[in-house]
mmCIF file of C-alpha atoms in Angstrom:
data_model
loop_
_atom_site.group_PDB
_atom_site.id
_atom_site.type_symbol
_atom_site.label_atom_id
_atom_site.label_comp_id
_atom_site.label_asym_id
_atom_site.label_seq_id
_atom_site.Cartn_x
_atom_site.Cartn_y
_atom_site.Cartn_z
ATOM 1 C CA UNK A 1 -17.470 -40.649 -7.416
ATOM 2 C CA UNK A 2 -13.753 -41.228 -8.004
ATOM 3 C CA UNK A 3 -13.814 -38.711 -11.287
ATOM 4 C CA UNK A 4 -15.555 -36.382 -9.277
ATOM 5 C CA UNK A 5 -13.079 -36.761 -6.539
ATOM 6 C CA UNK A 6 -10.151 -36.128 -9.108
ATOM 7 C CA UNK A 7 -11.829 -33.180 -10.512
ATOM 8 C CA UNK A 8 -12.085 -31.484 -6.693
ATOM 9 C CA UNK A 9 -8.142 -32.297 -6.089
ATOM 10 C CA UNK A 10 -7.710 -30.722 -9.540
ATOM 11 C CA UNK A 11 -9.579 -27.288 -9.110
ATOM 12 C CA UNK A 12 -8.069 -27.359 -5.125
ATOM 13 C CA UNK A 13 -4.212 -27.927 -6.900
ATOM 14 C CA UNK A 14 -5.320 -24.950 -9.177
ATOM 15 C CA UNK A 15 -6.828 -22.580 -6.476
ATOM 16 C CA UNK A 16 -3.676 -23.004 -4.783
ATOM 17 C CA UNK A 17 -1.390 -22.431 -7.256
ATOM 18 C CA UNK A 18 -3.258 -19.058 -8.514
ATOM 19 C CA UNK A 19 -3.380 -17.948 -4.602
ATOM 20 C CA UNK A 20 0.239 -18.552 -4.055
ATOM 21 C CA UNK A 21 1.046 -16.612 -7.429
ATOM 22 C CA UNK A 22 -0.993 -13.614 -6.468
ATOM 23 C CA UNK A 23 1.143 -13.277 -3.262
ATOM 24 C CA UNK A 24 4.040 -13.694 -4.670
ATOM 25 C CA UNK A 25 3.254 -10.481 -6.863
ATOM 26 C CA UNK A 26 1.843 -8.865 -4.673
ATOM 27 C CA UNK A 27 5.227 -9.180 -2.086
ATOM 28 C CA UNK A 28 7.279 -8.434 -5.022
ATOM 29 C CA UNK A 29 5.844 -5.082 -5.929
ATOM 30 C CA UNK A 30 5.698 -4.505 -2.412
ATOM 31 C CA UNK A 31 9.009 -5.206 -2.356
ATOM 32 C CA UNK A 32 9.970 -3.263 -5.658
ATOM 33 C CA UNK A 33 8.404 0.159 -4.599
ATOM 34 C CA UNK A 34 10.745 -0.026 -0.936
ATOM 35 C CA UNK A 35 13.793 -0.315 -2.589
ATOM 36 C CA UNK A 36 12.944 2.137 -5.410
ATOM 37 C CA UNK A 37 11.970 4.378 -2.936
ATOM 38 C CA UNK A 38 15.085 3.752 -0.487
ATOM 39 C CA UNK A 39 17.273 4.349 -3.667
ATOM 40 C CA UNK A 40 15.337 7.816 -4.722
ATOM 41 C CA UNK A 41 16.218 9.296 -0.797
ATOM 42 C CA UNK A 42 19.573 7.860 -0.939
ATOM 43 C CA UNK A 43 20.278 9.498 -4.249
ATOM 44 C CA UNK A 44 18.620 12.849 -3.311
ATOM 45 C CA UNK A 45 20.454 12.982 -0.278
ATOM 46 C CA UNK A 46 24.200 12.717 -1.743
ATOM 47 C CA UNK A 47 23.133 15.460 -4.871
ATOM 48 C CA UNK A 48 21.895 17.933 -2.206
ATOM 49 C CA UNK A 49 25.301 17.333 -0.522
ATOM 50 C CA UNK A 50 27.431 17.789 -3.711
ATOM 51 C CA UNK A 51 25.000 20.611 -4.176
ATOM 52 C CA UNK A 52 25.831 22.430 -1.175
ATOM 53 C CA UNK A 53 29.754 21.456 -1.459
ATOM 54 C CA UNK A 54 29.887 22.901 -4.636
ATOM 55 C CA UNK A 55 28.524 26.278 -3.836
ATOM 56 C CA UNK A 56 30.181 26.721 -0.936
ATOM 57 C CA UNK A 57 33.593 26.056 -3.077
ATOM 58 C CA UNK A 58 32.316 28.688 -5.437
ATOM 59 C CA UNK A 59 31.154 31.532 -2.925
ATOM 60 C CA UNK A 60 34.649 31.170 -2.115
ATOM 61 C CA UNK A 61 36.244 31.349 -5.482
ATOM 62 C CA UNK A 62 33.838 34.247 -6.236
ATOM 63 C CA UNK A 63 35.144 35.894 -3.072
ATOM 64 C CA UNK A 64 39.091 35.269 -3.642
ATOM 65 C CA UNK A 65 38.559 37.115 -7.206
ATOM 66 C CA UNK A 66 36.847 39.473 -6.665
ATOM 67 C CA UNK A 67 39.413 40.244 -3.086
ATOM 68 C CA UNK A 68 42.129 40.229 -5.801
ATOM 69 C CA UNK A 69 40.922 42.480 -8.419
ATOM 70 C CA UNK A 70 39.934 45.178 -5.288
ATOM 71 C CA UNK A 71 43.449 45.005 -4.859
ATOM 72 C CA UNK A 72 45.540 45.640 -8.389
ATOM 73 C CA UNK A 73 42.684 48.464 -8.559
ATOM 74 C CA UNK A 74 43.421 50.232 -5.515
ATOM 75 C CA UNK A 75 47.155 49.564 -6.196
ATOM 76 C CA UNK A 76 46.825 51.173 -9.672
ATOM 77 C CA UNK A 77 45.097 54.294 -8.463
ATOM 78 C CA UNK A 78 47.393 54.349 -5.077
ATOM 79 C CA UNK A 79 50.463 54.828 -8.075
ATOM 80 C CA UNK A 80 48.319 57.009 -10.327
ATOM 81 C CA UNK A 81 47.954 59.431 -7.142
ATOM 82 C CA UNK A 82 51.738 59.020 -6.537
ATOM 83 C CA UNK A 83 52.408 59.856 -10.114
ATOM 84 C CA UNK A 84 50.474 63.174 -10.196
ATOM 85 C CA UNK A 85 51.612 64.173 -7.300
ATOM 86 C CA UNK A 86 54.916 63.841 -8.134
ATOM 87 C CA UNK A 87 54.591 66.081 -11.305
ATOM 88 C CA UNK A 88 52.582 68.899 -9.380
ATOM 89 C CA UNK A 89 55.165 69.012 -7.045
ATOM 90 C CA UNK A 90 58.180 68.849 -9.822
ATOM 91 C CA UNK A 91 56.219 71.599 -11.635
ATOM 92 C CA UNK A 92 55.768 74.050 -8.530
ATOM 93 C CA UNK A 93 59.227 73.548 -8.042
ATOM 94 C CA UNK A 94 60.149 74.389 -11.425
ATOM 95 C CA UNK A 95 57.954 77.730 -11.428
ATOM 96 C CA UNK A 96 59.533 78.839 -7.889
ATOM 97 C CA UNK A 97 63.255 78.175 -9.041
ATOM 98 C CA UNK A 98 64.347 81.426 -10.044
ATOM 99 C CA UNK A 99 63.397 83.030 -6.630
ATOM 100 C CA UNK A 100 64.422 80.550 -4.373
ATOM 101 C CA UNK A 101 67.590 79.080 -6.292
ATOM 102 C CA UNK A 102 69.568 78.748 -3.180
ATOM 103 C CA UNK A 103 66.562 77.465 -0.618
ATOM 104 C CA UNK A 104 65.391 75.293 -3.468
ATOM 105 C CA UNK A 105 68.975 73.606 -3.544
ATOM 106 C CA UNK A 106 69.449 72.853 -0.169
ATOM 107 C CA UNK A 107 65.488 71.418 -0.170
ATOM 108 C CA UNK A 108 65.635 69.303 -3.405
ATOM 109 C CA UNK A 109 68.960 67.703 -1.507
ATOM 110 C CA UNK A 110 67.204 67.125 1.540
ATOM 111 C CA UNK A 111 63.686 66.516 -0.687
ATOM 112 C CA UNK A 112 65.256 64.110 -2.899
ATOM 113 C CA UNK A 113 66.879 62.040 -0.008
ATOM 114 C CA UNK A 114 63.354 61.912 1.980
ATOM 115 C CA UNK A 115 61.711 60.937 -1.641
ATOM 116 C CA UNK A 116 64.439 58.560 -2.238
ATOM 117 C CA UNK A 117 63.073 57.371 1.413
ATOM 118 C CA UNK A 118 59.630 57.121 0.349
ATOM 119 C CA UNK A 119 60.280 55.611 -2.917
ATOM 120 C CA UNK A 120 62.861 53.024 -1.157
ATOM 121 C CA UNK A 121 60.055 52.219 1.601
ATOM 122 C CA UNK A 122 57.229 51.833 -0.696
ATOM 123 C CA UNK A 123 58.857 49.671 -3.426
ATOM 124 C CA UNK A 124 59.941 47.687 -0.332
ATOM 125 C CA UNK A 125 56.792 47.689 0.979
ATOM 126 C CA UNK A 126 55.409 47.312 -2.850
ATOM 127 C CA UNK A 127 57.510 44.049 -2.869
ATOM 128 C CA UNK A 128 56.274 43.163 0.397
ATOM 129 C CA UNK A 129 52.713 43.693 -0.752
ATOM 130 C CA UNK A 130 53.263 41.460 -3.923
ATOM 131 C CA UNK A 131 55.298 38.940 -1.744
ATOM 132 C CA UNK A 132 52.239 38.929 0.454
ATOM 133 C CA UNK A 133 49.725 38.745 -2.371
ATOM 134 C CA UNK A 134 51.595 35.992 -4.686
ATOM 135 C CA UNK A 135 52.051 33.640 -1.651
ATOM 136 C CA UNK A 136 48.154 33.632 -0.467
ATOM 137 C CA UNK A 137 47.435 33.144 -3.877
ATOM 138 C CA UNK A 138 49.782 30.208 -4.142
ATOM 139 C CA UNK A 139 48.840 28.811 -0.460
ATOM 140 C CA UNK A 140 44.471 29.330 -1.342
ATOM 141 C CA UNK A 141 45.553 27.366 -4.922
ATOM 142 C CA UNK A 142 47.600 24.423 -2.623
ATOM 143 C CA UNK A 143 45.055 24.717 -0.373
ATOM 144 C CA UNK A 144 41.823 24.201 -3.347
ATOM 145 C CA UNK A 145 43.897 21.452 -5.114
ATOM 146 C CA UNK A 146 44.137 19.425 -1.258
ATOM 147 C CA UNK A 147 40.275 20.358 -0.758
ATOM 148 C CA UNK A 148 39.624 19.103 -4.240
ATOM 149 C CA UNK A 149 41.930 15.670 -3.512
ATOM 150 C CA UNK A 150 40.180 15.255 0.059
ATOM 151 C CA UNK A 151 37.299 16.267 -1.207
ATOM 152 C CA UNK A 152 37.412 13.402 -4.422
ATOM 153 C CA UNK A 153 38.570 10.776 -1.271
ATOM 154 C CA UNK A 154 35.661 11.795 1.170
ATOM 155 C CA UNK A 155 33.172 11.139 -1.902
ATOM 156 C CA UNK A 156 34.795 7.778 -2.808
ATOM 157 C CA UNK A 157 34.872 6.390 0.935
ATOM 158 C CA UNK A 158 31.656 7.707 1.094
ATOM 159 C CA UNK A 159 30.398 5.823 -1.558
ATOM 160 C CA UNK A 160 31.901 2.734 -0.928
ATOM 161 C CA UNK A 161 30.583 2.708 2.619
ATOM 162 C CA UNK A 162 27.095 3.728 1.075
ATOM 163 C CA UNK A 163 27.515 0.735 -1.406
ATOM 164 C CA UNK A 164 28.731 -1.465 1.411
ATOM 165 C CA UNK A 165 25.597 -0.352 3.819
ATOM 166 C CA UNK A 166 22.952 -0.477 0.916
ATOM 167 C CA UNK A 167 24.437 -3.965 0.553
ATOM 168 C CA UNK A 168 24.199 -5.657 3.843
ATOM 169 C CA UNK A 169 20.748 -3.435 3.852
ATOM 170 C CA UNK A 170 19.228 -5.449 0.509
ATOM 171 C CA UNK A 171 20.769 -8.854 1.973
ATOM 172 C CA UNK A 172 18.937 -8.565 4.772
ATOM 173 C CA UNK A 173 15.872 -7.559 3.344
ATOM 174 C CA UNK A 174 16.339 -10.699 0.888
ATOM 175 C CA UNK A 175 16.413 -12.740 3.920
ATOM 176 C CA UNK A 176 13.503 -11.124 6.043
ATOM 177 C CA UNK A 177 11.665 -11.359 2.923
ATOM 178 C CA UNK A 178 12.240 -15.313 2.042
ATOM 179 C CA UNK A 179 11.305 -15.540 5.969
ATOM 180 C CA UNK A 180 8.325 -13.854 5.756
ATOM 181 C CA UNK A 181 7.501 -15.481 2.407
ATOM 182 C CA UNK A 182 7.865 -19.046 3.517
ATOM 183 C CA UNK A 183 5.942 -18.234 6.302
ATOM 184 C CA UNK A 184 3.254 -17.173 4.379
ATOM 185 C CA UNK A 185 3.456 -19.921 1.976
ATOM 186 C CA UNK A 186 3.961 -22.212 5.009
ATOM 187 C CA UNK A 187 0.711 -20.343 6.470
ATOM 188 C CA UNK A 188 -1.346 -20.657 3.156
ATOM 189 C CA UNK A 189 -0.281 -24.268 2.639
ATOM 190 C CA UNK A 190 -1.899 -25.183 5.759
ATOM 191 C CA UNK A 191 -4.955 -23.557 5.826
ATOM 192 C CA UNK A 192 -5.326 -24.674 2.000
ATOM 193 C CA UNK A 193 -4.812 -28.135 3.616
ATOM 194 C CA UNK A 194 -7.318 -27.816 6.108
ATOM 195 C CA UNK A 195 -9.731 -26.666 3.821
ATOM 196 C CA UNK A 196 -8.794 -29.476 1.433
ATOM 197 C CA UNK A 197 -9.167 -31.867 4.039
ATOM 198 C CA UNK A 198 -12.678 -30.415 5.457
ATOM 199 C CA UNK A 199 -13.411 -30.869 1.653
ATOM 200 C CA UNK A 200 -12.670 -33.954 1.664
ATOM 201 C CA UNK A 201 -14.491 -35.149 4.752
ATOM 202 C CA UNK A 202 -17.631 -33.398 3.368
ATOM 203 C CA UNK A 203 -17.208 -35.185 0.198
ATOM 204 C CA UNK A 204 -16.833 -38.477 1.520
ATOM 205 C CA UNK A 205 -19.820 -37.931 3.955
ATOM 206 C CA UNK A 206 -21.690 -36.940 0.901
ATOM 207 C CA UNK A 207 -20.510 -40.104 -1.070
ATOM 208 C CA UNK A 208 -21.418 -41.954 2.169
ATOM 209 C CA UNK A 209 -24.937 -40.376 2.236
ATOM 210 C CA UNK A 210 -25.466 -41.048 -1.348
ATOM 211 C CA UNK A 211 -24.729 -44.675 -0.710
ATOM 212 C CA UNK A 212 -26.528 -45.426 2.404
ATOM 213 C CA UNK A 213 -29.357 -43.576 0.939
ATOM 214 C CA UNK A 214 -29.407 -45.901 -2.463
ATOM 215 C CA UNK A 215 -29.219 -49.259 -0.473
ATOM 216 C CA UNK A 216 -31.790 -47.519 1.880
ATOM 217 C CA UNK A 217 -34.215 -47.242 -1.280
ATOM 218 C CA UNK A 218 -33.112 -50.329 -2.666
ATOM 219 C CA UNK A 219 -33.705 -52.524 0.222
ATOM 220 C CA UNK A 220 -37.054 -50.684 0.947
ATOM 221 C CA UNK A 221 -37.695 -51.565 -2.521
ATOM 222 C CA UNK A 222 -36.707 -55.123 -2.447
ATOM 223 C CA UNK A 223 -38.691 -55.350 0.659
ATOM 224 C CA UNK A 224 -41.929 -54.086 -1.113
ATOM 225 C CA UNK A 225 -41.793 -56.298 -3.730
ATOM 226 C CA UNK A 226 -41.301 -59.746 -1.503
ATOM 227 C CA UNK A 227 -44.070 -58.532 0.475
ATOM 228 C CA UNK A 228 -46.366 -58.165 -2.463
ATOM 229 C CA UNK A 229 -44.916 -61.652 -3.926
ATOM 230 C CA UNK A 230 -46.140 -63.073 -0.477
ATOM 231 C CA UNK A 231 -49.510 -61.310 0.047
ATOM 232 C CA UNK A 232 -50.380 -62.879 -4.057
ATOM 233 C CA UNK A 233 -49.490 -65.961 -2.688
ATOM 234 C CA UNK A 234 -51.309 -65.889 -0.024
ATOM 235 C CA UNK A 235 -54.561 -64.791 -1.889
ATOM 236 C CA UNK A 236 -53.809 -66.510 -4.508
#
């Protein structure tokens, strides 16, 4: 009865262990595939943003070129025009000389002082123009290199208060899991102690039984046999 007792604790011991083991696994994969998953929407969530950063900083590039090469072209063909217009005009001049010497001189005075008007006004407002063109250039590079910089700082303090948050986020899921783990083992340890103990109690009935049952027979049996010892002496 006492080996068979043993044996019972043993395989209860055994069924425990194996039960507690299986939970454990099972919380940890549990456990596993949330923060895999938290970490999969955390990192899709900052590439979309760099994403959508990026583009935006190229649209604009893209936009600034293309602004300045409209530009030099028209400027080009604006003093292309100038030039050939200048030359027609030279050339009618030239052809319409010998009629008109003394018309021509008094216009190419007052011609060359407007032209020298023109010219002056659209060097100045050539200058003005390149002025103009050189200093947005200048102020959209300041102003990329500062978007860059605030751009590189925004990214790092995100990242550090992602880090942090992720963090205090896993710490606390640590603790709410230990919680709920020792309050599961706590749960499992008593209901694997009431069953142990119900065991028990059926056990010992059983070992009580068994007893009670053998002295039963053996008394009946002893009680047999002195009645038949009598009843021979009596006939006998």
């Amino acid at each position: 009865a006492c080996i068979d007792y043993q044996i019972v604790i043993l395989r209860s011991i055994q069924l425990q262990t194996w039960y507690r083991q299986t939970r454990q696994a099972r919380a940890y994969d549990e456990a596993k595939r949330a923060v895999l998953a938290l970490q999969r929407s955390v990192r899709r969530s900052k590439a979309e943003k760099d994403y959508c950063q990026l583009r935006r900083a190229t649209i604009r590039i893209q936009s600034n070129y293309r602004r300045c090469v409209a530009e030099k072209s028209f400027a080009k063909s604006f003093n292309a025009a100038i030039s050939i217009q200048k030359y027609v005009r030279r050339h009618q001049s030239k052809r319409n000389l010998a009629t008109v010497i003394g018309a021509v001189t008094l216009i190419q005075s007052y011609w060359r002082r407007f032209e020298a008007k023109e010219v002056f006004w659209m060097e100045k407002d050539s200058a003005i123009t390149v002025q103009t063109c050189w200093r947005r250039l200048y102020a959209m590079q300041r102003y990329c290199q500062m978007r860059r910089s605030s751009l590189v700082i925004q990214t790092t303090v995100r990242r550090f208060m992602n880090e942090r948050k992720y963090s205090v986020t896993r710490q606390s899921a640590l603790q709410i899991q230990k919680s709920v783990r020792r309050w599961r083992a706590q749960h499992t340890y008593q209901a694997l102690r009431r069953a142990a103990i119900r065991l028990q109690a059926q056990w010992r009935r059983f070992a009580a039984e068994e007893i009670f049952w053998y002295y039963y027979n053996s008394a009946i049996v002893v009680q047999t046999f002195t009645r038949q010892c009598l009843a021979q002496k009596k006939y006998y």
